PDB file of C-alpha atoms in Angstrom:
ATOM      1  CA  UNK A   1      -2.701  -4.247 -19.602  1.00 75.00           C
ATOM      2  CA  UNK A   2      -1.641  -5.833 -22.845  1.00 83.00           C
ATOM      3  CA  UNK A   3       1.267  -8.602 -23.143  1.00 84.00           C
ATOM      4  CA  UNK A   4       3.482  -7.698 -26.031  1.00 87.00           C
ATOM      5  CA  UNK A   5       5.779 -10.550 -27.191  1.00 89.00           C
ATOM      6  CA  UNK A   6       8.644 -10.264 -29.905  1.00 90.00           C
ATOM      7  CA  UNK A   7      10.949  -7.601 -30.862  1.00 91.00           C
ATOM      8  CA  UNK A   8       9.611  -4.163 -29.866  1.00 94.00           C
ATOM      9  CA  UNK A   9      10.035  -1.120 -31.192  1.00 95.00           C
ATOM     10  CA  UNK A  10       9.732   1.524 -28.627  1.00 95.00           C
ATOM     11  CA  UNK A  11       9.671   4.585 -30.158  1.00 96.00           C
ATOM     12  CA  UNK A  12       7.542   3.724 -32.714  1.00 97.00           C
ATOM     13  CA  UNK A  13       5.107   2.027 -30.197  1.00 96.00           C
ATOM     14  CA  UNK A  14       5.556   5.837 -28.330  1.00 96.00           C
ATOM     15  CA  UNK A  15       4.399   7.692 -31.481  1.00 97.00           C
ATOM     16  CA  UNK A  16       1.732   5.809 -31.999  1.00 97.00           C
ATOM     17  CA  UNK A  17       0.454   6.248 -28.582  1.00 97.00           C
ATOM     18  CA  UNK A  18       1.198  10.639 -29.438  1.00 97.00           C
ATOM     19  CA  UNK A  19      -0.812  10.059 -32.474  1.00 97.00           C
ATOM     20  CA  UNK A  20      -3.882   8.469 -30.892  1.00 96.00           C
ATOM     21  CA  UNK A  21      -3.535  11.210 -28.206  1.00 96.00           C
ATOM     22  CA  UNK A  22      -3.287  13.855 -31.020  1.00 95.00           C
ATOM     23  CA  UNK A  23      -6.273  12.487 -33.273  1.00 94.00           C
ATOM     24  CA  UNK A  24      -8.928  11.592 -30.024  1.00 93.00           C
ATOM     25  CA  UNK A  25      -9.589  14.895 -28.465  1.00 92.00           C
ATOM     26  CA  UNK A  26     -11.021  12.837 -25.424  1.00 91.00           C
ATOM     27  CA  UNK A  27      -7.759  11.734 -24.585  1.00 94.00           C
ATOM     28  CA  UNK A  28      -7.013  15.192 -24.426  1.00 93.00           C
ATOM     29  CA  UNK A  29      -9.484  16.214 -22.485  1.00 93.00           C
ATOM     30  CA  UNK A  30      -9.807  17.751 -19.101  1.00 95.00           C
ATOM     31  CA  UNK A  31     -12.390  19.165 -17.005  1.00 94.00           C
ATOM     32  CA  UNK A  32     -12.031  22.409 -14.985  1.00 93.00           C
ATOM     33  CA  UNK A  33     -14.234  23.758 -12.161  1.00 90.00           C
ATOM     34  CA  UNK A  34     -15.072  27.347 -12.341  1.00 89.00           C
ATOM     35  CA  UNK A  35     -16.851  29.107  -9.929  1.00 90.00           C
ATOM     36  CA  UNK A  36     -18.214  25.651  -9.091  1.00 89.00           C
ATOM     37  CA  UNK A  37     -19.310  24.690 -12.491  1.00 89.00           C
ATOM     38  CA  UNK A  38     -17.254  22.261 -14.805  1.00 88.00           C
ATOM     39  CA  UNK A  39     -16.133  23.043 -17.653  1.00 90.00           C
ATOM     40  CA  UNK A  40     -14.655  20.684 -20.589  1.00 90.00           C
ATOM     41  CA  UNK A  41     -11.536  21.670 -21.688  1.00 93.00           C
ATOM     42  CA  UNK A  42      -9.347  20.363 -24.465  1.00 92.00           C
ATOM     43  CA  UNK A  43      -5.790  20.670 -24.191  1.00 94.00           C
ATOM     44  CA  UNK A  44      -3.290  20.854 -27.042  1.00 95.00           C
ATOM     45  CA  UNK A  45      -2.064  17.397 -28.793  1.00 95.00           C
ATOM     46  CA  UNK A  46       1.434  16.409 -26.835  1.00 94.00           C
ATOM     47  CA  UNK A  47       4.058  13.950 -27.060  1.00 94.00           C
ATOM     48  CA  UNK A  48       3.098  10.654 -24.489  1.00 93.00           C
ATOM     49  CA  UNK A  49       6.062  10.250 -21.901  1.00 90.00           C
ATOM     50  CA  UNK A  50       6.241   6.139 -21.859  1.00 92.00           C
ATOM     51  CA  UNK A  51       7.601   4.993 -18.802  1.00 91.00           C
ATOM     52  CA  UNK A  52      10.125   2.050 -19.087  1.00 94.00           C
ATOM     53  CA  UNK A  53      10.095  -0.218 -16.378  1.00 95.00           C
ATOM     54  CA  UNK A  54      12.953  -3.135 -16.868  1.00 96.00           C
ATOM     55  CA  UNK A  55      12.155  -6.058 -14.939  1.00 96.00           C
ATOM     56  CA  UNK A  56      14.359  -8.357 -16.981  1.00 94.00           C
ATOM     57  CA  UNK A  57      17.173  -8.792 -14.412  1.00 95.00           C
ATOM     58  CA  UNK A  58      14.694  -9.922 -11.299  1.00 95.00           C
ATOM     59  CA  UNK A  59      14.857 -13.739 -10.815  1.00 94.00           C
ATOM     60  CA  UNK A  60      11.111 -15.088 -12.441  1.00 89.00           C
ATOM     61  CA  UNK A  61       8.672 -15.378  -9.204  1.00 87.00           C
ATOM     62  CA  UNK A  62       9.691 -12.121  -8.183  1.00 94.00           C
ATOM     63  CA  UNK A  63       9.492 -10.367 -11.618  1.00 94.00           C
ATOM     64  CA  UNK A  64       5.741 -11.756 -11.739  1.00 91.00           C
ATOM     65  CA  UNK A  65       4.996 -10.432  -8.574  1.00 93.00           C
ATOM     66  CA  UNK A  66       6.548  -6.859  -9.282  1.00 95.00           C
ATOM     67  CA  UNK A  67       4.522  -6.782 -12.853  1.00 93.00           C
ATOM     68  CA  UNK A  68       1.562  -7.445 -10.989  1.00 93.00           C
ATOM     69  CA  UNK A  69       2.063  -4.917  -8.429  1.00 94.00           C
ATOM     70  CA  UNK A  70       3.211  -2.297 -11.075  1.00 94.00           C
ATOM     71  CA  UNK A  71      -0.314  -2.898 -13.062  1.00 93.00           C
ATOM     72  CA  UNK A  72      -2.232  -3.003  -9.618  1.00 93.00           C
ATOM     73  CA  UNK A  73      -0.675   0.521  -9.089  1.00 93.00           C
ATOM     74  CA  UNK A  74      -1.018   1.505 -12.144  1.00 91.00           C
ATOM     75  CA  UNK A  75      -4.665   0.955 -12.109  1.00 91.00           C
ATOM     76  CA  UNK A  76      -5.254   2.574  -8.744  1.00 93.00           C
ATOM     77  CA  UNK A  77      -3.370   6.062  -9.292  1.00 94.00           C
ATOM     78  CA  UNK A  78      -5.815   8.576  -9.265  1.00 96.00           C
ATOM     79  CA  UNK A  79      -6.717  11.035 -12.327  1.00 96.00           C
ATOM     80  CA  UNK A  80      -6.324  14.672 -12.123  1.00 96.00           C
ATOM     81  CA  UNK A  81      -9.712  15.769 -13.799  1.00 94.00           C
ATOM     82  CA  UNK A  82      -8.490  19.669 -13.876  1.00 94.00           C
ATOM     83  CA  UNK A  83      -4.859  19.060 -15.028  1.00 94.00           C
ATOM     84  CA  UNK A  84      -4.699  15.556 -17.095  1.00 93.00           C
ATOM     85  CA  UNK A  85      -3.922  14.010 -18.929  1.00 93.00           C
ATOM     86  CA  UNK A  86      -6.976  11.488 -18.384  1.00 94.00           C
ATOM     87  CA  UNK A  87      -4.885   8.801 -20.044  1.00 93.00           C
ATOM     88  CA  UNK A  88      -1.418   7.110 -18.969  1.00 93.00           C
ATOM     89  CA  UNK A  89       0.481   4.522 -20.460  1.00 95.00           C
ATOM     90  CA  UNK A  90       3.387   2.605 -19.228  1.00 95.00           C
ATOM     91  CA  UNK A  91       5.486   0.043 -20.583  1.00 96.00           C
ATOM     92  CA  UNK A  92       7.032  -3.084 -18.583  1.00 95.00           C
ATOM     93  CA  UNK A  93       9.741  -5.463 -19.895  1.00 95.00           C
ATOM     94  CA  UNK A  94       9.278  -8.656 -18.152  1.00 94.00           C
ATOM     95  CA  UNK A  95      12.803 -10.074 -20.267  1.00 91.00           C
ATOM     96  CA  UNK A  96      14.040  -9.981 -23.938  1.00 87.00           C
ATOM     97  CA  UNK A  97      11.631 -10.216 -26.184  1.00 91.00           C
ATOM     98  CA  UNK A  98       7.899  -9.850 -23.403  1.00 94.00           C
ATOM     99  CA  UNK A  99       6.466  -6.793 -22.302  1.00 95.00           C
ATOM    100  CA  UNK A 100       3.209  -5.273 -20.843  1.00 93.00           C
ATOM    101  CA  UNK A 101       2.084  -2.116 -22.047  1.00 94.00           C
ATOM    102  CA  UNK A 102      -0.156  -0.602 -19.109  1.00 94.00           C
ATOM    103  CA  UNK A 103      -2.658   1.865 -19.831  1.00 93.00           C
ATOM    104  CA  UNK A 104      -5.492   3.542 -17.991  1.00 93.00           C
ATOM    105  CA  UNK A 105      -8.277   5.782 -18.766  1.00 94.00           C
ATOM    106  CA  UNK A 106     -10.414   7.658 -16.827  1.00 94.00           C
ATOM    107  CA  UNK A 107     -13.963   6.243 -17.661  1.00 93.00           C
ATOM    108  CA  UNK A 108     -15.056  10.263 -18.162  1.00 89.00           C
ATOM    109  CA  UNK A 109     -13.164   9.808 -21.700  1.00 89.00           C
ATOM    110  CA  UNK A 110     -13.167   6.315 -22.372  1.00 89.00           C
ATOM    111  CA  UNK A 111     -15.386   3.480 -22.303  1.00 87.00           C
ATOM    112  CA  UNK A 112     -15.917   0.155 -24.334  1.00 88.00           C
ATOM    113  CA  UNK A 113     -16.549   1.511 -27.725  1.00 85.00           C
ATOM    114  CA  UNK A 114     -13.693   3.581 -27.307  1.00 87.00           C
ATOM    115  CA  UNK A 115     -11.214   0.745 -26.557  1.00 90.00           C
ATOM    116  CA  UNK A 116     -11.997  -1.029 -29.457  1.00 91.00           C
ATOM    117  CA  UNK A 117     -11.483   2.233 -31.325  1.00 92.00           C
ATOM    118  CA  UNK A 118      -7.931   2.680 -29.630  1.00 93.00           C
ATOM    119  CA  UNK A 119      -6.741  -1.015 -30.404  1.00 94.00           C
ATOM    120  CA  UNK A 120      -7.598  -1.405 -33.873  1.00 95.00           C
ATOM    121  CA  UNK A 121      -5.850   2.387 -34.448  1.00 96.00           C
ATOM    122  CA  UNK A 122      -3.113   1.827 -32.186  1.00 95.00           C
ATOM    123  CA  UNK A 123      -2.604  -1.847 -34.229  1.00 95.00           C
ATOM    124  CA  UNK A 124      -2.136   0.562 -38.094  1.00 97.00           C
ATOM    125  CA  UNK A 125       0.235   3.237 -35.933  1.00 97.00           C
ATOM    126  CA  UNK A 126       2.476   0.739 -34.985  1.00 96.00           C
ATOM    127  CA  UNK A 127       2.594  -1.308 -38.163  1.00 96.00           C
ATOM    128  CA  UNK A 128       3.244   1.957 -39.943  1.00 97.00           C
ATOM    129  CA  UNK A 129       5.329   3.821 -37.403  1.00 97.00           C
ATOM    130  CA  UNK A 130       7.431   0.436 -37.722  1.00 97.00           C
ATOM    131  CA  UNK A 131       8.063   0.952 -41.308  1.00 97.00           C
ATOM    132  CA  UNK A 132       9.055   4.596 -40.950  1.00 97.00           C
ATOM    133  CA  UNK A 133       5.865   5.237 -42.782  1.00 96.00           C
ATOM    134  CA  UNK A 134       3.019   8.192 -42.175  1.00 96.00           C
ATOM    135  CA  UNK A 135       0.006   7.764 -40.269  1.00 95.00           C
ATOM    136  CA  UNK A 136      -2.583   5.504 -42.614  1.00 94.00           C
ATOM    137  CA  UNK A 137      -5.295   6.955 -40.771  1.00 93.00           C
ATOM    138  CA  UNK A 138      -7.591   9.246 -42.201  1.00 87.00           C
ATOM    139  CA  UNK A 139      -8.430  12.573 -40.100  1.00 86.00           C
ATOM    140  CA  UNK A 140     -11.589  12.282 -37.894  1.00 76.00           C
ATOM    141  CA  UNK A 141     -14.046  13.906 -39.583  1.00 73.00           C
ATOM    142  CA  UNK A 142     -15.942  14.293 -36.201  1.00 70.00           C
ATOM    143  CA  UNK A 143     -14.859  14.375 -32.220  1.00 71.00           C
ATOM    144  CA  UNK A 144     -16.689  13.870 -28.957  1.00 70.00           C
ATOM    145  CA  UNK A 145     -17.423  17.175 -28.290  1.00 72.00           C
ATOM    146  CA  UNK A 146     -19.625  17.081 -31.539  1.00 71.00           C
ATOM    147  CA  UNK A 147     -21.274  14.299 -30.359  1.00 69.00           C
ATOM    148  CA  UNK A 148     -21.684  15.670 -26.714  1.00 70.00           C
ATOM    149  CA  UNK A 149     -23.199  19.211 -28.514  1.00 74.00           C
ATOM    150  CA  UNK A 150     -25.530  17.553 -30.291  1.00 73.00           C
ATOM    151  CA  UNK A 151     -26.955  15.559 -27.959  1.00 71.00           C
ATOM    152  CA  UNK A 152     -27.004  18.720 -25.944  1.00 73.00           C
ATOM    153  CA  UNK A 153     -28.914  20.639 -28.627  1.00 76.00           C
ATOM    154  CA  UNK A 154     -31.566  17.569 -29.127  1.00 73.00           C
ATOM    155  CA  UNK A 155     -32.184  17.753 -25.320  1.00 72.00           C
ATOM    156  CA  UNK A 156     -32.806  21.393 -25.479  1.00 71.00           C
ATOM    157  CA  UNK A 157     -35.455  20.882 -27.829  1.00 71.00           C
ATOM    158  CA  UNK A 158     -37.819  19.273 -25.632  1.00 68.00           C
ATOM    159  CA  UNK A 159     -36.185  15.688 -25.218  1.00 70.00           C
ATOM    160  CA  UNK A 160     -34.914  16.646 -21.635  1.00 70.00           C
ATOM    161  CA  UNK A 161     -38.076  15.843 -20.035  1.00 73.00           C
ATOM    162  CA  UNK A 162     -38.976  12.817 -21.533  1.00 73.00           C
ATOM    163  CA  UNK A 163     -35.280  11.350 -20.642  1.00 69.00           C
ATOM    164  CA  UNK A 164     -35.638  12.911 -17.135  1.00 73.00           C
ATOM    165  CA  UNK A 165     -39.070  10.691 -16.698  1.00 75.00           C
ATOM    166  CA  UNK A 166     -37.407   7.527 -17.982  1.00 75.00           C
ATOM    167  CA  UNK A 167     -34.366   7.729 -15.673  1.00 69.00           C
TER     168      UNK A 167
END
């Protein structure tokens, strides 16, 4: 979760959370099982749903509590691996001008790296979104699942063992 504090503006903090999802396949990714075998899967870009919660009008120990328990459940609701989307994001106004944007990944898509990927993007979208202004991102020139064949091919190629040993 992330405190936001100042004036907010929401759909521009939405569309920046659609473009992230439509530039980082992994966010889009889902894994299916067929005949007991998964298979990676990468949906179409779509439009991210933020949730509003408005917590303004609860009295102030309560509101903390209820934030609290809104990230606690936030962070505990399960993934659908097959059906996604493998990311969520939901946004809480704690009164006028503070908020907590909640997100969760599922760790199959997402890990450390990637977070400091998401923030720094998400940072440009929003400052540009703001403005009315394009994307100033550049197009990703690769995605994960180059990175995933690759390493796939290098294994292939007689690294497989030797990785097999060490682990």
């Amino acid at each position: 979760s992330t405190l936001l504090k100042g004036e907010l503006d929401v759909p521009a903090l939405q569309r920046s959370l659609s473009e992230l999802v439509r530039r980082h396949e992994s966010l889009r990714t889902v894994f299916e099982s067929r005949g007991g075998v998964p298979r990676q899967v990468i949906l179409e870009p779509y439009t991210v749903v933020l949730k509003v919660v408005d917590l303004s009008a609860i009295p102030e120990p309560q509101r903390l509590h209820e934030a609290q328990r809104l990230t606690a459940a936030n962070s505990r609701r399960p993934f659908d691996l097959a059906k996604g989307p493998l990311f969520r994001a939901e946004l809480v106004r704690l009164r006028g001008d503070e908020y907590v944007l909640l997100t969760a990944f599922h760790h199959i898509v997402f890990d450390a790296w990637s977070g400091g990927v998401f923030v720094r993007e998400f940072a440009e979208l929003y400052r540009a979104f703001c403005a009315n202004g394009p994307s100033p991102l550049a197009e990703r020139p690769l995605q994960y699942v180059d990175l995933a064949t690759w390493l796939r091919r290098r294994l292939d190629v007689g690294g497989r063992e030797a990785h097999l040993e060490y682990w």
